[in-house]
Amino acid sequence: MSSQYTFTGEFSFSIDSKNRINIPSSLRKQFLKNDNKTFVITRGIDECAWIYPMNEWKKIQKELNNLSSMSKKNRIFLRNHLRHANILKYDSQGRFVLPNSLIDYTKISKDVTIIGVLNKIEIWNPKILRKSDEKDQIDDPSYEQLSERVNI
Amino acid sequence: MSSQYTFTGEFSFSIDSKNRINIPSSLRKQFLKNDNKTFVITRGIDECAWIYPMNEWKKIQKELNNLSSMSKKNRIFLRNHLRHANILKYDSQGRFVLPNSLIDYTKISKDVTIIGVLNKIEIWNPKILRKSDEKDQIDDPSYEQLSERVNI
DNA sequence: TAATGTAAGTGGTTAATAGTGGGTTAAAAT
DNA sequence: ATTTTAACCCACTATTAACCACTTACATTA
């Protein structure tokens, strides 16, 4: 279940008039040859977008494939996770076009904060990120549980 | 049971005066040579239509054959899925004619939402889809179980 | 430390493709 | 025979993707 990608770090970028965002080259370098510059970008659980390199996404896909559409619960789960998943490529300059649906969801307009989180890359509106930081940081009891499971 | 097709994403289209609907080119590109632009469209379990590329449909037929007709549930399922299954081709522009029976079933009139769900493509009336979203989305605790099994 | 070279980030232009609309002919159906 | 339906073709427009170019930052080396 561990990933071959170990994205880390935070970066400040901007989105241009054609809704293009640059993937920081240091993160891009971790992409594999057979990712073929391709990745999946989708809604994060928070108000951000998540990027998975193609090889990482394939793992997720495999698990989704095991869910039968005969069950209603599964149908809804599958639909809701796949409908927001966009398969994209970055161009020769390392940029991709952020789909409109994700512009709306992330509320990104000019500035963009990009964060490497191990197997995925997060794309944020810095203002939303700051708000989210303030809200979540403060004594959320679930952190306790996490810190028992995750050894940092 | 995993599929060679991995349809994803959501698309907004319209149906024209001749009841033609365009299959998004990014999904069409996944069709194989020997699908020969041919697919099966049938009633979805929800209020939408399901499209299976020909090669995928053949697999499904095999599975349906294995369902015993002894149980009432199976008989009903088989009947509902086979009787409404239309074999169609899309034209050189990537469009197909949505059969009247499915226009009635999906209640599609002008706008169409198309969603890729791995091995199939769903065709929705956006209004019906929205209603379905609202009804089903709301904190179903069983999602928690799913998201523990599926690592996203 | 100044100079130089390389790579990274940003901006814009052009060419190709996708989506949509409609017409024409051939094949069914009434 | 007449009307419908279906396959095929052509055309327009808007969007997207590929390409080229500039500038800034960083790193290396004299």
Short mmCIF file of C-alpha atoms (C1' of nucleotides) in Angstrom, two decimals:
data_model
loop_
_atom_site.label_atom_id
_atom_site.label_comp_id
_atom_site.label_asym_id
_atom_site.label_seq_id
_atom_site.Cartn_x
_atom_site.Cartn_y
_atom_site.Cartn_z
CA MET A 1 0.00 0.00 0.00
CA SER A 2 3.00 2.32 0.10
CA SER A 3 3.71 4.58 -2.84
CA GLN A 4 6.74 5.09 -5.03
CA TYR A 5 6.11 8.83 -4.97
CA THR A 6 7.19 10.96 -2.02
CA PHE A 7 6.09 14.47 -2.80
CA THR A 8 7.06 17.07 -0.22
CA GLY A 9 7.31 20.83 0.11
CA GLU A 10 5.20 23.89 -0.46
CA PHE A 11 5.30 26.14 -3.52
CA SER A 12 3.75 29.44 -4.60
CA PHE A 13 2.61 29.73 -8.18
CA SER A 14 0.04 31.59 -10.20
CA ILE A 15 -2.64 30.54 -12.63
CA ASP A 16 -2.49 32.36 -15.97
CA SER A 17 -5.14 33.81 -18.25
CA LYS A 18 -5.64 30.42 -19.88
CA ASN A 19 -6.12 28.68 -16.54
CA ARG A 20 -2.77 26.97 -16.71
CA ILE A 21 -0.84 25.99 -13.60
CA ASN A 22 2.75 24.91 -13.49
CA ILE A 23 3.71 21.78 -11.59
CA PRO A 24 6.89 22.61 -9.64
CA SER A 25 9.78 21.01 -11.44
CA SER A 26 11.06 19.34 -8.31
CA LEU A 27 7.78 17.45 -8.02
CA ARG A 28 7.60 16.83 -11.73
CA LYS A 29 10.95 15.11 -11.58
CA GLN A 30 9.39 12.35 -9.55
CA PHE A 31 7.01 11.45 -12.32
CA LEU A 32 7.97 8.19 -13.98
CA LYS A 33 8.72 7.71 -17.66
CA ASN A 34 5.61 5.65 -18.09
CA ASP A 35 3.44 8.20 -16.34
CA ASN A 36 3.88 9.83 -19.71
CA LYS A 37 3.30 13.28 -18.20
CA THR A 38 -0.18 12.06 -17.39
CA PHE A 39 -2.01 12.35 -14.10
CA VAL A 40 -5.47 12.47 -12.61
CA ILE A 41 -6.71 15.61 -10.92
CA THR A 42 -9.83 15.43 -8.78
CA ARG A 43 -11.59 16.99 -5.83
CA GLY A 44 -9.77 16.71 -2.56
CA ILE A 45 -11.72 16.03 0.59
CA ASP A 46 -10.86 19.56 1.68
CA GLU A 47 -11.43 22.56 -0.57
CA CYS A 48 -8.50 21.73 -2.80
CA ALA A 49 -7.65 19.61 -5.81
CA TRP A 50 -5.62 16.40 -5.65
CA ILE A 51 -3.17 15.26 -8.28
CA TYR A 52 -2.20 11.61 -8.63
CA PRO A 53 0.46 10.56 -11.15
CA MET A 54 -1.01 8.00 -13.52
CA ASN A 55 0.69 5.02 -11.91
CA GLU A 56 -0.67 5.99 -8.55
CA TRP A 57 -4.16 6.49 -9.93
CA LYS A 58 -4.12 3.05 -11.49
CA LYS A 59 -3.78 1.56 -8.03
CA ILE A 60 -6.88 3.39 -6.88
CA GLN A 61 -8.70 2.35 -9.99
CA LYS A 62 -7.96 -1.28 -9.32
CA GLU A 63 -9.64 -1.04 -5.98
CA LEU A 64 -12.63 0.73 -7.43
CA ASN A 65 -12.93 -2.00 -10.01
CA ASN A 66 -13.74 -4.47 -7.29
CA LEU A 67 -16.94 -2.68 -6.37
CA SER A 68 -19.96 -4.16 -8.09
CA SER A 69 -22.58 -1.81 -9.50
CA MET A 70 -25.30 -4.17 -8.36
CA SER A 71 -25.18 -2.49 -4.97
CA LYS A 72 -26.67 0.96 -4.78
CA LYS A 73 -24.12 2.12 -2.26
CA ASN A 74 -21.34 1.16 -4.59
CA ARG A 75 -22.92 2.83 -7.58
CA ILE A 76 -23.15 6.13 -5.79
CA PHE A 77 -19.68 5.85 -4.37
CA LEU A 78 -18.19 5.04 -7.76
CA ARG A 79 -20.07 7.78 -9.53
CA ASN A 80 -19.13 10.43 -7.04
CA HIS A 81 -15.47 9.55 -7.11
CA LEU A 82 -15.08 9.07 -10.82
CA ARG A 83 -17.12 11.96 -12.12
CA HIS A 84 -14.70 14.53 -10.77
CA ALA A 85 -11.61 12.69 -11.90
CA ASN A 86 -9.97 14.36 -14.91
CA ILE A 87 -7.17 12.63 -16.79
CA LEU A 88 -4.74 15.33 -17.89
CA LYS A 89 -1.26 15.80 -19.30
CA TYR A 90 1.16 18.58 -18.54
CA ASP A 91 2.70 20.35 -21.52
CA SER A 92 6.34 20.64 -22.49
CA GLN A 93 6.68 23.51 -20.03
CA GLY A 94 5.20 21.45 -17.20
CA ARG A 95 1.80 23.13 -17.10
CA PHE A 96 -1.74 21.81 -17.22
CA VAL A 97 -5.14 23.45 -17.65
CA LEU A 98 -7.19 23.41 -14.48
CA PRO A 99 -10.74 22.33 -15.43
CA ASN A 100 -13.50 24.83 -14.73
CA SER A 101 -15.27 22.52 -12.31
CA LEU A 102 -12.14 22.47 -10.15
CA ILE A 103 -11.65 26.22 -10.44
CA ASP A 104 -15.10 26.55 -8.93
CA TYR A 105 -14.50 23.94 -6.28
CA THR A 106 -11.11 25.27 -5.16
CA LYS A 107 -12.05 28.94 -5.67
CA ILE A 108 -8.68 29.55 -7.29
CA SER A 109 -8.38 32.87 -9.10
CA LYS A 110 -4.80 34.15 -9.25
CA ASP A 111 -2.44 32.79 -6.64
CA VAL A 112 -1.95 29.07 -6.14
CA THR A 113 -0.29 27.11 -3.37
CA ILE A 114 0.98 23.67 -4.24
CA ILE A 115 1.82 21.15 -1.54
CA GLY A 116 3.46 17.77 -1.88
CA VAL A 117 1.76 15.17 0.33
CA LEU A 118 3.57 11.89 -0.30
CA ASN A 119 1.54 10.08 -2.95
CA LYS A 120 -0.42 13.14 -4.09
CA ILE A 121 -0.05 16.83 -4.82
CA GLU A 122 -2.51 19.34 -3.43
CA ILE A 123 -3.58 22.49 -5.27
CA TRP A 124 -4.95 25.28 -3.07
CA ASN A 125 -6.18 28.81 -3.13
CA PRO A 126 -3.75 30.21 -0.50
CA LYS A 127 -6.53 32.15 1.21
CA ILE A 128 -8.68 29.07 1.59
CA LEU A 129 -5.68 27.14 2.82
CA ARG A 130 -4.97 29.72 5.49
CA LYS A 131 -8.57 29.59 6.65
CA SER A 132 -8.50 25.82 6.68
CA ASP A 133 -5.29 25.92 8.71
CA GLU A 134 -6.82 28.17 11.34
CA LYS A 135 -9.96 26.12 11.59
CA ASP A 136 -8.45 22.66 11.73
CA GLN A 137 -5.23 23.17 13.59
CA ILE A 138 -6.82 23.82 16.92
CA ASP A 139 -7.28 20.77 19.08
CA ASP A 140 -9.12 18.41 16.81
CA PRO A 141 -9.47 15.24 18.88
CA SER A 142 -9.05 13.03 15.84
CA TYR A 143 -5.42 14.09 15.66
CA GLU A 144 -4.91 12.11 18.82
CA GLN A 145 -6.15 8.97 17.17
CA LEU A 146 -4.01 9.59 14.13
CA SER A 147 -0.89 10.13 16.11
CA GLU A 148 -1.39 6.79 17.69
CA ARG A 149 -1.54 5.10 14.33
CA VAL A 150 0.99 7.17 12.44
CA ASN A 151 4.51 7.27 13.71
CA ILE A 152 6.10 10.63 12.91
CA MET B 1 -13.45 -8.95 -13.38
CA SER B 2 -11.51 -5.77 -14.06
CA SER B 3 -12.06 -4.00 -17.33
CA GLN B 4 -9.79 -2.67 -20.02
CA TYR B 5 -11.91 0.48 -20.12
CA THR B 6 -11.41 3.14 -17.49
CA PHE B 7 -13.91 5.86 -18.22
CA THR B 8 -13.81 8.88 -15.92
CA GLY B 9 -15.01 12.45 -15.83
CA GLU B 10 -18.22 14.41 -16.21
CA PHE B 11 -19.33 16.18 -19.38
CA SER B 12 -22.16 18.50 -20.40
CA PHE B 13 -23.69 17.95 -23.81
CA SER B 14 -26.95 18.45 -25.57
CA ILE B 15 -29.21 16.23 -27.60
CA ASP B 16 -30.09 17.63 -31.02
CA SER B 17 -33.28 17.74 -33.06
CA LYS B 18 -32.55 14.28 -34.46
CA ASN B 19 -32.06 12.83 -30.99
CA ARG B 20 -28.34 12.50 -31.45
CA ILE B 21 -25.91 12.62 -28.55
CA ASN B 22 -22.17 13.03 -28.84
CA ILE B 23 -19.89 10.70 -26.94
CA PRO B 24 -17.10 12.86 -25.47
CA SER B 25 -14.00 12.35 -27.55
CA SER B 26 -11.85 11.62 -24.54
CA LEU B 27 -14.07 8.65 -23.75
CA ARG B 28 -14.40 7.64 -27.38
CA LYS B 29 -10.64 7.40 -27.63
CA GLN B 30 -10.74 4.44 -25.26
CA PHE B 31 -12.87 2.40 -27.63
CA LEU B 32 -10.88 -0.37 -29.22
CA LYS B 33 -10.40 -0.91 -32.95
CA ASN B 34 -12.48 -4.03 -32.86
CA ASP B 35 -15.29 -2.34 -30.96
CA ASN B 36 -15.86 -1.01 -34.44
CA LYS B 37 -17.61 2.09 -33.03
CA THR B 38 -20.21 -0.30 -31.70
CA PHE B 39 -21.65 -0.40 -28.21
CA VAL B 40 -24.68 -1.50 -26.25
CA ILE B 41 -26.90 1.04 -24.58
CA THR B 42 -29.44 -0.09 -22.04
CA ARG B 43 -31.34 0.98 -18.97
CA GLY B 44 -29.17 1.77 -16.00
CA ILE B 45 -30.29 0.59 -12.61
CA ASP B 46 -30.74 4.26 -11.73
CA GLU B 47 -32.70 6.66 -13.92
CA CYS B 48 -30.01 6.86 -16.57
CA ALA B 49 -28.76 4.94 -19.59
CA TRP B 50 -25.63 2.80 -19.56
CA ILE B 51 -23.27 2.44 -22.46
CA TYR B 52 -20.93 -0.54 -22.73
CA PRO B 53 -18.39 -0.79 -25.55
CA MET B 54 -18.98 -3.99 -27.50
CA ASN B 55 -16.06 -5.86 -25.99
CA GLU B 56 -17.24 -5.06 -22.50
CA TRP B 57 -20.79 -6.07 -23.27
CA LYS B 58 -19.62 -9.48 -24.41
CA LYS B 59 -18.09 -10.03 -20.99
CA ILE B 60 -21.25 -8.95 -19.28
CA GLN B 61 -23.32 -11.28 -21.39
CA LYS B 62 -21.14 -14.13 -20.27
CA GLU B 63 -21.74 -13.23 -16.66
CA LEU B 64 -25.45 -12.89 -17.19
CA ASN B 65 -25.45 -16.37 -18.71
CA ASN B 66 -24.10 -17.69 -15.46
CA LEU B 67 -26.96 -16.24 -13.46
CA SER B 68 -29.47 -18.93 -12.87
CA SER B 69 -32.95 -18.20 -14.10
CA MET B 70 -34.31 -20.17 -11.22
CA SER B 71 -34.45 -17.28 -8.80
CA LYS B 72 -37.05 -14.64 -9.33
CA LYS B 73 -34.58 -11.84 -8.68
CA ASN B 74 -32.26 -13.08 -11.37
CA ARG B 75 -35.06 -13.52 -13.86
CA ILE B 76 -36.19 -9.95 -13.36
CA PHE B 77 -32.68 -8.58 -13.59
CA LEU B 78 -31.92 -10.50 -16.75
CA ARG B 79 -35.16 -9.51 -18.36
CA ASN B 80 -34.76 -5.83 -17.60
CA HIS B 81 -31.23 -5.67 -18.83
CA LEU B 82 -31.58 -7.66 -21.99
CA ARG B 83 -34.91 -6.46 -23.26
CA HIS B 84 -33.76 -2.84 -23.29
CA ALA B 85 -30.32 -3.47 -24.70
CA ASN B 86 -29.79 -1.75 -28.05
CA ILE B 87 -26.77 -2.41 -30.20
CA LEU B 88 -25.73 0.90 -31.75
CA LYS B 89 -22.89 2.54 -33.63
CA TYR B 90 -21.70 6.11 -33.34
CA ASP B 91 -21.22 8.06 -36.58
CA SER B 92 -18.08 9.66 -37.97
CA GLN B 93 -18.66 12.65 -35.68
CA GLY B 94 -18.97 10.41 -32.63
CA ARG B 95 -22.75 10.67 -32.21
CA PHE B 96 -25.48 8.08 -31.83
CA VAL B 97 -29.27 8.25 -31.87
CA LEU B 98 -30.77 7.74 -28.45
CA PRO B 99 -33.69 5.28 -28.83
CA ASN B 100 -37.12 6.57 -27.87
CA SER B 101 -37.55 4.02 -25.11
CA LEU B 102 -34.45 5.40 -23.41
CA ILE B 103 -35.50 8.98 -23.97
CA ASP B 104 -38.62 8.12 -22.01
CA TYR B 105 -36.76 6.23 -19.33
CA THR B 106 -34.08 8.88 -18.77
CA LYS B 107 -36.45 11.82 -19.33
CA ILE B 108 -33.80 13.52 -21.44
CA SER B 109 -35.04 16.51 -23.43
CA LYS B 110 -32.29 19.03 -24.15
CA ASP B 111 -29.31 18.96 -21.80
CA VAL B 112 -27.35 15.79 -21.18
CA THR B 113 -24.78 14.93 -18.55
CA ILE B 114 -22.36 12.16 -19.35
CA ILE B 115 -20.32 10.44 -16.67
CA GLY B 116 -17.51 7.92 -17.08
CA VAL B 117 -17.77 5.11 -14.52
CA LEU B 118 -14.88 2.79 -15.32
CA ASN B 119 -16.35 0.06 -17.54
CA LYS B 120 -19.47 1.99 -18.53
CA ILE B 121 -20.67 5.43 -19.52
CA GLU B 122 -23.75 6.93 -17.91
CA ILE B 123 -26.17 9.21 -19.77
CA TRP B 124 -28.29 11.45 -17.54
CA ASN B 125 -30.80 14.21 -17.61
CA PRO B 126 -28.89 16.71 -15.43
CA LYS B 127 -32.00 17.59 -13.46
CA ILE B 128 -32.70 13.98 -12.60
CA LEU B 129 -29.05 13.51 -11.69
CA ARG B 130 -29.14 16.46 -9.34
CA LYS B 131 -32.21 15.09 -7.64
CA SER B 132 -30.54 11.72 -7.29
CA ASP B 133 -27.47 13.43 -5.83
CA GLU B 134 -29.46 15.29 -3.23
CA LYS B 135 -31.39 12.25 -2.19
CA ASP B 136 -28.50 9.87 -1.82
CA GLN B 137 -25.57 12.03 -0.86
CA ILE B 138 -26.51 12.86 2.67
CA ASP B 139 -24.28 11.30 5.28
CA ASP B 140 -24.83 7.65 4.70
CA PRO B 141 -22.68 5.98 7.37
CA SER B 142 -21.96 3.06 5.08
CA TYR B 143 -19.74 5.35 3.01
CA GLU B 144 -17.34 5.40 5.89
CA GLN B 145 -16.91 1.68 5.60
CA LEU B 146 -16.31 1.95 1.90
CA SER B 147 -13.73 4.66 2.22
CA GLU B 148 -11.84 2.55 4.69
CA ARG B 149 -11.67 -0.27 2.21
CA VAL B 150 -10.90 1.87 -0.79
CA ASN B 151 -7.79 3.92 -0.41
CA ILE B 152 -8.11 7.22 -2.21
"C1'" DT C 1 32.05 38.45 -6.51
"C1'" DA C 2 31.11 39.12 -11.21
"C1'" DA C 3 30.13 36.66 -15.34
"C1'" DT C 4 28.14 33.08 -17.72
"C1'" DG C 5 25.27 29.24 -18.64
"C1'" DT C 6 21.36 26.53 -17.62
"C1'" DA C 7 16.94 25.63 -16.12
"C1'" DA C 8 12.45 27.18 -14.52
"C1'" DG C 9 8.43 30.00 -14.76
"C1'" DT C 10 5.40 32.89 -17.58
"C1'" DG C 11 3.14 34.81 -21.74
"C1'" DG C 12 1.28 34.58 -26.30
"C1'" DT C 13 0.40 32.59 -31.24
"C1'" DT C 14 -0.90 29.15 -34.32
"C1'" DA C 15 -2.76 24.83 -35.79
"C1'" DA C 16 -5.63 20.97 -34.86
"C1'" DT C 17 -9.66 19.00 -32.89
"C1'" DA C 18 -14.17 18.75 -30.79
"C1'" DG C 19 -18.90 19.89 -30.59
"C1'" DT C 20 -22.83 21.21 -33.06
"C1'" DG C 21 -26.01 21.98 -36.95
"C1'" DG C 22 -27.87 20.72 -41.09
"C1'" DG C 23 -28.53 18.44 -45.75
"C1'" DT C 24 -28.72 14.33 -48.97
"C1'" DT C 25 -29.45 9.83 -50.16
"C1'" DA C 26 -30.62 5.04 -49.02
"C1'" DA C 27 -33.30 1.88 -46.58
"C1'" DA C 28 -37.37 0.62 -43.95
"C1'" DA C 29 -41.84 0.95 -42.52
"C1'" DT C 30 -46.72 2.19 -43.15
"C1'" DA D 1 -46.59 4.98 -53.07
"C1'" DT D 2 -45.77 7.78 -49.33
"C1'" DT D 3 -43.78 8.74 -45.20
"C1'" DT D 4 -40.23 7.78 -41.64
"C1'" DT D 5 -36.15 6.52 -40.21
"C1'" DA D 6 -31.35 5.80 -40.49
"C1'" DA D 7 -26.62 6.27 -42.41
"C1'" DC D 8 -23.49 9.37 -44.43
"C1'" DC D 9 -21.50 13.63 -45.64
"C1'" DC D 10 -20.22 18.50 -45.40
"C1'" DA D 11 -19.58 22.81 -42.92
"C1'" DC D 12 -19.08 26.31 -39.21
"C1'" DT D 13 -17.36 27.81 -34.72
"C1'" DA D 14 -15.25 27.61 -30.35
"C1'" DT D 15 -12.22 25.37 -27.69
"C1'" DT D 16 -8.06 22.96 -26.85
"C1'" DA D 17 -3.50 21.52 -27.48
"C1'" DA D 18 1.10 22.10 -29.43
"C1'" DC D 19 4.59 25.27 -30.26
"C1'" DC D 20 7.70 29.26 -29.87
"C1'" DA D 21 9.73 33.00 -27.29
"C1'" DC D 22 10.97 35.89 -23.44
"C1'" DT D 23 12.46 36.70 -18.72
"C1'" DT D 24 13.73 35.69 -14.29
"C1'" DA D 25 16.01 32.88 -11.03
"C1'" DC D 26 19.53 29.81 -9.80
"C1'" DA D 27 23.95 27.62 -10.08
"C1'" DT D 28 28.48 27.10 -11.67
"C1'" DT D 29 32.91 28.76 -12.59
"C1'" DA D 30 36.45 31.94 -13.41
#
